[in-house]
Every structure is written in structure tokens, then in C-alpha cells.
């Protein structure tokens, strides 16, 4: 197994003349918790889009477990073990909490012909339902299992996102601001979830606005500013980094 | 050998003019409110029926008939906007829902005309407008209606371009079509602009219908039968471009007449297949070159710089 | 005076066919998010494939020489085969059914490509509408494919041969239409079961996900293009099936039956019933079929009892009512009568058990 689960090489992406991502080269170690921070508009989400296949880079390459996945469509990257959440949660609001959770797992019933014969997929369905039950209970979402995803609270939506990430059992989890905007009393729950995911040997690559929340857990930090990678290192070094402080223009990064 | 050509070209030009009058409104609608209006063809029908009915009272009085057709179609357009599209657009309905709603509105109008026409005994009739030759070119007669159509089409084009470039409402309309949110924030009263747009769009469609009416038997399905061809014109022109609509109507006029004549005379293709030309083109354009044959904004600017006109 | 048996047979037959079409559209748009404005195309192709194939097959299986199916002689000959030769008739019926489903599926597959290429949402609707129109023009005028404007006639009921048997009751003039109505109902039930199973499964979950947010679905491993193609294939196969059933019911394949106005009425049925709900599809189909049948009855009544009043006005009123209904629905109740149903898989039972034991 490769040491680096994710690698980008000089990845660039422009939108209408603006360089959203400018020659970013970084590596994420397998099993680590890596943070990607930077002020708004620094290109973090765009980078995630490129890594998860939502956007194609204008130039540069992306590697997952040493495989060149540049330009792969999102569903292929999922199959390679890359899971990604969105800053504005993209759930399926026409379906229930349970259905959203079950969706993250491949099933023999995904094929329309097999779907017609329940015997082909019912056992698998019951198994994953068991898993879903455990996971939803972890996040205290099991009471609302049959509620439509449009009926639950904002905090519950964020928790559901993490539940789905856990359920999908990926190798690399790309989380786009999982903590920002969550009410303080839910933050411990989310932290527990992140640690649990990490305990299972998965890699976490997390975008956050500021380092504060991730300071304790992050093994490595990348800092982006105006599309470029401006610093990288362990949290303790980053806090003292002058360039980083400049980029945040006086506002605290911790 | 080419004796069929002059008549064919003249017919192509006429059809181009008619389609131009009818389709400009649809281009406007797509541009300003982003609505593919499948009820647009009904404005044509209303214009034709206005012509039919009014010509019983004032036969051959083309100016009055054209004016009345403009008015009735404009009123209808405003009514449909307020009753159907305004609530749906306010609710941010998807494009499919708007298409469906416009289709429903079209069917509602069409069958109202069917019923009214049946009850009134004017289900399919010919307006009392005499088509008389005025001048002769290359052995072909140019009739009064023909010349009126050309004049009205060209005049409308010129007036509209002046309207968009120099009047305040016109400029506001362009602002709304390029960025509605920004326009609203700049203080433009969107609802007023949109209403003016519907008046123009519907009215021109009505005039197109009235100009067409002397040549056809007016039936309630008159517009509906031309609906896809009207969309073809707009699609060829790139959907929101004014110049594009002119190009599109020329393509439509010439392909359905001169090109079809050519295919018929030299290859024996029956005239019943005429519509296959624009329809196949629609599919090709939508799949291959969705921007159509319209002149894009940047190409426009480049052209004008070339001619030495000052571009803003 | 009023032919109640005939009315019921007509009602059941029409209803069955409309149910299949509405279920198909509901699958494509209600669950799958793909607006199909060209249903008339798949339905019509199924009908014409059936008509052409069966007309030729009848001669083949009856060991008679093939000839131009558009002549009166051919019509008379085919009708006589249909009333005398059960084996040939039923075999031709079955084979043309298979062919219609296949052709429907193939065209549906082809139609899913524009869905991938078009830029704006409603372009797909436009492409399908135009394709349906092209189909109409070609089959109306090309006498080698269709029989011109009059259409292909002489498609007799597949059970018409019962009248020449000596079995009592079954050889009456009501028996074979009634039996065929039953067959249509059977197919409608099959389609309902099929759709329910398909939608209450992981596949159904995927469909809804792609409908709600195809990009997010893609990041969760769903191959959006492949799934959309699958839905179109299934939906249009169903529409082809409906075309096959319809042609044998009505006896003639005429392009006038497969118009955009018809596609529109299926949309009304689906939206009325409530989309993403198969029972809703049944409801919508029922309401509109009733309106249709009552219009036919009303039209006949008007002709008989109110002479001088144009009976077409009853028809016109039906179309008027239909469009008014849709407009009211879209503005006031866009979700339709019945609510969107959940994807009911066994997974729910696990949770329900937990609820019951008071966990």
C-alpha cells in the first residue's frame, strides 16, 4: 500500500481568466488527518472539486494510491475510495434519512434487472440496514430515520453527512468545512465522528476556514492563498508562519 | 432552365419576412424571461382570427387590421403572463414546468378558439383581404400583402433596434435579459419591463398572423402547426440574438422554399417532406452547435471594430 | 339503449393502456427526473412496428403470399385469417409484441444520447418533440412504410377467431373484445408490479438521487449517464408495449393518434396523480380516462339528442378541460394529488421493529 494516498502535481484551474487553483502540488499521507486552510476564495473547494472529479484541471495531475486519476468522473473516484462532502450539504432532499444513508453503499439491487428480483438483494439490504442503524444511532439520527432529509435541522444535516461518510467506508474522506457553522454543542459529536473515522484507518483531508478547530488533531496542514499553496507543515509551525499570518491579514488563524 | 428560381426566391423572402415578424417575439421572451414559450404560436392564431373577423367589417383595410391584430395579441400575451407565467416564475419553477405550462396555456387558448369558432361559424374561413398585384419583377407579381409584409418586417426590425439602442426602456430590457438580479438592484422595475416585453412579443406575433392570413385558410390550429418551425427559426439564431432571428428566418424561408423547390425539381422529393428540412436541422443544431448560427456578442464587436464603428 | 358492456370494455382497454404509459412517464420523470416529451414517438413506433410486422406475418404464417398491406384486398384477407386461424393470429400477435418492446427499448437508448449532449434543460424536450414530429411526417407520407394518411388498417383483435368457433358465449361479439380488455388489464398489472419493484429497490434509490442532485449522486459512485440510459430504455420499452396493445385494440395504426397533444395528456395524468408515486399514476390515468370516455359518450349523446349542435364541441371541451386542469395543478398543487412515496425496501422493517420494541 502506498504511503501517500493522495498526490497532486502542479494542478491548475482557471475560471474566466481568474486562476482559482494555481499549480498546487501536495501529498496526503495514508491514515493521517491533514488540514487544508485558507481565507475565503483561496481555492480550497475548487481543489477538492478537482480531486473528486467534479472539475477537470486545466493542467497538472492527480494521483490516488499511486494511480493517475486525472480527469476521472466523480463516480469512478468514489469507486477508488474517495469520498467527498460539500460545504453546502448536498443531500437528497426528496428522500428520507435512512434512504440517504443506504444510498452510499453499492448494492446488487442497483442493477435494474436484479432489482426486479428481490431475492437477489434483500439480504444485502438487511445487512446494510443493520450497519445504518448503528451509525445513525451514533449520531442520534435514528429517531428521524424516516423523516425526509428536508425536514431535519441544519445540525442534523451536517451529522447526516458524516454518517453517510462513515457508511460509505471509503479510504480517503474529503470533508469541506464539517465544523464551520455548526452549533457549539454539536461540535464534540462531530469530533468523535472524525476520530472514529480515523480509527478505522481512513485518511481525513479536511478543509476548514481556520486552524483553531483542527489544531489538536491535524498531523499536517496545508495553507492556500489566492489559489496557491503558501505554506505546509505541522500545526505548531504553521501558527508561527509569517506569510500565513499576512495572508489572513491580521485576523487570527487560531 | 431556371425559370422556377425567381418565383421561388420571392416566396422565400416572403416566408422569411413572416417568420421574422412571428419569431422575434419568441426570441424576446427567451431573452428577457428565459421562457421557452410554447404558447407563442397562439398569438399568431389570434392575430389571424382578428384579421378574419375584422375583415368582415372593414374588408381590405390592411392598416386597421394590422393594428387591431397587434392589440388583441398583445392583450392575450399580457393575460397569459399574468395568469400563468408570473406565479410560476416567482416560484422558481424549473424549465420543464414552464414548458409544460406554456403548452397547457397554448392548448387552452387553441381550444377556446375552436369552440368559439364553431359556435360563431368561423371555424375555418378566409379573410376578406384581396391579394392584388402591385408591381412585377422578373415576371413575378409582387402583391399588396407581399409588399406590406416586407415593409412591416423591415420597419419593425429597424424600429426594434433603435428601441433597444436608444430608448431607456429598451436599454433596461437589455439589462434585464443579461442579468436580471443586477438589473433589479439597479432600480429597474422588472415587472414593468417584462410587461412591455410581452406586449411587443405578443403584438408582433399577432401582426405576423394577420399578414399571413390572406394567403391561408384561417383555422384554430394555424399557429400550432407552425410552432416547431417558429422554434426552429429561434434555435437557428442562437435563441437570444436579434440578428440571429433574422438569420434564422432567412434560413427557414429559403430552406422551405428555394431549397425544397430545388430538391423537388431535381431529385423528385415530394413537397410533403418540406418540414423535414428545418426539423432535422433543429436536432443537428441542438446537439452539435447549440449556440446556433447567430452572431455572438464578441464577433459582433469585432465586426464593428473592423468597419470602424466606435464600440462602447 | 346505452351500450354499457361496450362502454366498460372500452373503459378498461383505454385505462390499461394509459396506465402503462403513465407508469412509464412517472418512472422517467417522477423518479428519474428526465422529462420525456416524446412519448408519442415511442408509443407510435411500437404501434407501427406492430402494424407492419403483424400484417406481413399473418400472411407468412397462413402460408399465403406477401403483398402490399395497404390494399383493400389485403385488409379483407387479413381479417379473414384473423377470424379463422388462431395459430397464425396469436403467433403474429406475440412476435409483434416482442418486436415493439425491443424497438421501443432501442429508440429509448438512442434518445438517451441527446440527454447527455444538450446544453440547456429544455433542449431535450425540444429534440424529442421534433423527433416525434419527424416520425409523424415520415409515416404519414411514405407509402412504403405506412399506408399514407389513412394509416395501416386491418389489425384485428387477436381473439377475433373465437367468433368462428362453436363454443357458446365465447363466440359472441362481446366475448373477444372483453377477453382482450382482460389481457390489456393483465399487462397493466404486470407493468405496475414491475414498476413498483423497480422503484422500491436500491435502483429506485439511485433514480431519485440522480433526480434530486445528479452531481452529488455522481460523487457517491452512481454512473449517472448509464442509469439515465437504463431508465429511458425501460420507459420507452413500456411505451412500445402500450403501442402494441393499442393498435390491436383500435385496429388501425394512424399517425393522428400519436401527437404531441397526446404526449401532453399523459403528462396531465402523471402530474394529476402525483409524481414519483405509482398509485398516483394509476389515479391520474383513471381520472383522465374517465374524462375521455365520458367525452365519447357525451359526443354520441349530443349527436342523437341535440341535432344541429356540433358534437365536436364536446371534444374541444375535453382538451380545454385537460389544459385547464394542468394549469390549475401547476399553479396550486404542483405535487399532484398523491404525495411522493418512499422507497420502501426491507430496510425500513428493521427500524420499525426497533420502534415497536420501544428502543
Coordinates of C-alpha atoms in Angstrom, one line a residue, chain B residues 38-252:
Chain B
X38 CA -44.9 27.0 -26.5
X39 CA -47.9 29.2 -26.4
X40 CA -46.2 31.8 -28.7
X41 CA -47.8 30.4 -31.8
X42 CA -51.2 31.1 -30.4
X43 CA -50.5 34.9 -30.7
X44 CA -50.2 34.2 -34.4
X45 CA -53.6 32.4 -34.4
X46 CA -55.3 35.3 -32.5
X47 CA -53.8 37.8 -35.0
X48 CA -55.1 35.7 -37.9
X49 CA -58.6 35.5 -36.4
X50 CA -58.6 39.2 -35.6
X51 CA -57.9 39.7 -39.3
X52 CA -60.6 37.3 -40.3
X53 CA -63.3 38.8 -38.1
X54 CA -62.4 42.4 -38.6
X55 CA -62.1 42.0 -42.4
X56 CA -65.8 41.1 -42.4
X57 CA -66.4 44.6 -41.1
X58 CA -63.7 46.6 -42.8
X59 CA -62.6 44.5 -45.8
X60 CA -59.2 45.3 -47.3
X61 CA -58.4 47.8 -44.7
X62 CA -54.9 46.5 -44.0
X63 CA -53.6 49.1 -41.7
X64 CA -56.6 48.9 -39.3
X65 CA -56.5 45.1 -39.4
X66 CA -52.8 45.0 -38.6
X67 CA -53.2 47.4 -35.7
X68 CA -56.1 45.5 -34.3
X69 CA -54.2 42.2 -34.6
X70 CA -51.3 43.8 -32.7
X71 CA -53.6 44.9 -29.9
X72 CA -55.5 41.7 -29.5
X73 CA -52.4 39.5 -29.4
X74 CA -50.7 41.9 -27.0
X75 CA -53.6 41.8 -24.6
X76 CA -53.6 38.0 -24.8
X77 CA -49.9 37.9 -24.1
X78 CA -50.3 40.0 -21.0
X79 CA -53.1 37.9 -19.9
X80 CA -51.2 34.7 -20.2
X81 CA -48.2 36.2 -18.5
X82 CA -50.2 37.4 -15.5
X83 CA -52.3 34.3 -15.2
X84 CA -49.7 31.6 -15.8
X85 CA -46.1 32.6 -16.1
X86 CA -45.8 35.2 -13.3
X87 CA -46.8 32.8 -10.5
X88 CA -44.6 30.0 -11.8
X89 CA -41.6 32.1 -12.4
X90 CA -42.0 33.6 -9.0
X91 CA -41.9 30.1 -7.6
X92 CA -38.6 29.5 -9.5
X93 CA -40.2 26.6 -11.4
X94 CA -37.8 24.5 -13.5
X95 CA -37.6 25.0 -17.2
X96 CA -39.6 21.8 -17.9
X97 CA -42.5 23.0 -15.8
X98 CA -42.6 26.3 -17.7
X99 CA -42.5 24.4 -21.0
X100 CA -45.4 22.2 -19.8
X101 CA -47.4 25.2 -18.5
X102 CA -46.9 27.1 -21.8
X103 CA -48.0 24.0 -23.7
X104 CA -51.1 23.9 -21.5
X105 CA -51.8 27.5 -22.0
X106 CA -51.5 27.1 -25.7
X107 CA -53.9 24.2 -25.7
X108 CA -56.4 26.2 -23.6
X109 CA -56.3 29.2 -26.0
X110 CA -56.4 27.0 -29.0
X111 CA -59.5 25.0 -28.0
X112 CA -61.2 28.2 -26.8
X113 CA -60.8 29.4 -30.3
X114 CA -62.0 26.0 -31.6
X115 CA -65.2 26.3 -29.5
X116 CA -65.7 30.0 -30.2
X117 CA -65.1 29.4 -33.9
X118 CA -67.5 26.5 -34.0
X119 CA -70.2 28.4 -32.2
X120 CA -69.6 31.5 -34.4
X121 CA -69.5 29.6 -37.6
X122 CA -66.0 30.9 -38.5
X123 CA -64.1 27.7 -37.8
X124 CA -62.1 27.8 -41.0
X125 CA -62.5 30.7 -43.3
X126 CA -60.7 33.1 -45.5
X127 CA -60.3 36.7 -44.5
X128 CA -61.8 39.3 -46.8
X129 CA -58.5 40.8 -47.8
X130 CA -57.9 40.9 -51.5
X131 CA -54.5 40.0 -52.6
X132 CA -53.8 42.2 -55.6
X133 CA -50.6 42.5 -57.6
X134 CA -48.9 45.9 -57.4
X135 CA -45.7 45.5 -59.3
X136 CA -43.9 43.0 -61.4
X137 CA -40.3 41.7 -61.1
X138 CA -38.8 39.1 -63.4
X139 CA -42.2 38.1 -64.5
X140 CA -43.5 37.5 -60.9
X141 CA -46.2 39.5 -59.3
X142 CA -45.5 41.3 -56.1
X143 CA -48.8 41.7 -54.3
X144 CA -50.0 44.4 -51.9
X145 CA -49.8 41.9 -49.0
X146 CA -46.3 40.9 -50.0
X147 CA -45.0 44.4 -50.1
X148 CA -46.8 45.3 -46.9
X149 CA -45.1 42.3 -45.3
X150 CA -41.7 43.3 -46.4
X151 CA -42.2 46.9 -45.3
X152 CA -43.6 45.9 -42.0
X153 CA -40.9 43.4 -41.3
X154 CA -38.0 45.7 -42.3
X155 CA -39.6 48.6 -40.4
X156 CA -40.1 46.5 -37.3
X157 CA -36.5 45.4 -37.4
X158 CA -35.2 48.9 -37.7
X159 CA -37.6 50.3 -35.1
X160 CA -36.7 47.5 -32.6
X161 CA -33.0 48.0 -33.0
X162 CA -33.5 51.7 -32.4
X163 CA -35.7 50.9 -29.5
X164 CA -33.0 48.7 -27.9
X165 CA -30.2 51.1 -28.5
X166 CA -31.6 54.4 -27.8
X167 CA -34.7 54.3 -25.6
X168 CA -34.5 54.0 -21.9
X169 CA -37.0 51.1 -21.8
X170 CA -35.0 49.3 -24.5
X171 CA -31.8 49.6 -22.6
X172 CA -33.4 48.5 -19.4
X173 CA -34.8 45.5 -21.3
X174 CA -31.3 44.5 -22.4
X175 CA -30.1 44.9 -18.9
X176 CA -32.8 42.6 -17.6
X177 CA -32.1 40.0 -20.2
X178 CA -28.3 39.9 -19.5
X179 CA -28.6 40.0 -15.7
X180 CA -31.9 40.1 -14.0
X181 CA -30.7 40.3 -10.5
X182 CA -28.3 43.1 -11.2
X183 CA -31.0 45.0 -13.1
X184 CA -33.3 44.8 -10.2
X185 CA -30.6 46.0 -7.8
X186 CA -30.0 49.0 -10.2
X187 CA -33.6 50.0 -9.5
X188 CA -35.2 48.9 -12.8
X189 CA -38.8 47.9 -12.3
X190 CA -38.7 44.4 -13.7
X191 CA -42.4 43.9 -13.8
X192 CA -43.0 46.9 -15.9
X193 CA -40.2 45.9 -18.4
X194 CA -41.5 42.4 -18.6
X195 CA -45.0 43.6 -19.3
X196 CA -43.7 45.8 -22.2
X197 CA -41.8 42.8 -23.5
X198 CA -44.9 40.7 -23.6
X199 CA -46.8 43.4 -25.4
X200 CA -44.2 43.6 -28.1
X201 CA -43.7 39.8 -28.3
X202 CA -47.4 39.1 -28.5
X203 CA -48.2 42.0 -30.7
X204 CA -45.6 41.2 -33.3
X205 CA -46.8 37.7 -33.4
X206 CA -50.3 38.9 -34.0
X207 CA -49.2 41.1 -36.8
X208 CA -47.4 38.1 -38.3
X209 CA -50.5 36.1 -38.2
X210 CA -52.5 38.9 -39.8
X211 CA -50.0 39.2 -42.6
X212 CA -50.2 35.5 -43.2
X213 CA -54.0 35.3 -43.1
X214 CA -54.8 36.5 -46.6
X215 CA -52.8 33.6 -48.0
X216 CA -54.2 30.8 -45.9
X217 CA -57.4 29.4 -44.6
X218 CA -57.6 30.6 -41.0
X219 CA -58.1 27.7 -38.6
X220 CA -57.6 27.4 -34.8
X221 CA -54.6 25.2 -35.3
X222 CA -52.9 27.6 -37.7
X223 CA -50.3 28.7 -35.1
X224 CA -49.9 25.3 -33.5
X225 CA -49.0 23.8 -36.9
X226 CA -46.2 26.3 -37.2
X227 CA -45.0 26.1 -33.6
X228 CA -42.0 23.9 -34.2
X229 CA -40.9 25.9 -37.2
X230 CA -41.1 29.1 -35.2
X231 CA -38.8 27.4 -32.6
X232 CA -36.6 26.3 -35.5
X233 CA -36.1 29.9 -36.5
X234 CA -35.2 30.9 -33.0
X235 CA -32.9 28.0 -32.4
X236 CA -31.0 28.6 -35.7
X237 CA -30.5 32.1 -34.5
X238 CA -29.0 31.0 -31.2
X239 CA -32.1 31.7 -29.1
X240 CA -31.5 35.1 -27.8
X241 CA -29.9 37.0 -30.6
X242 CA -31.8 39.6 -32.5
X243 CA -29.6 39.3 -35.5
X244 CA -29.8 35.6 -35.1
X245 CA -33.5 35.6 -35.5
X246 CA -33.1 37.5 -38.8
X247 CA -30.6 34.9 -40.0
X248 CA -32.8 32.1 -38.7
X249 CA -35.9 33.3 -40.6
X250 CA -33.9 33.6 -43.7
X251 CA -32.6 30.1 -43.3
X252 CA -36.2 28.9 -42.7

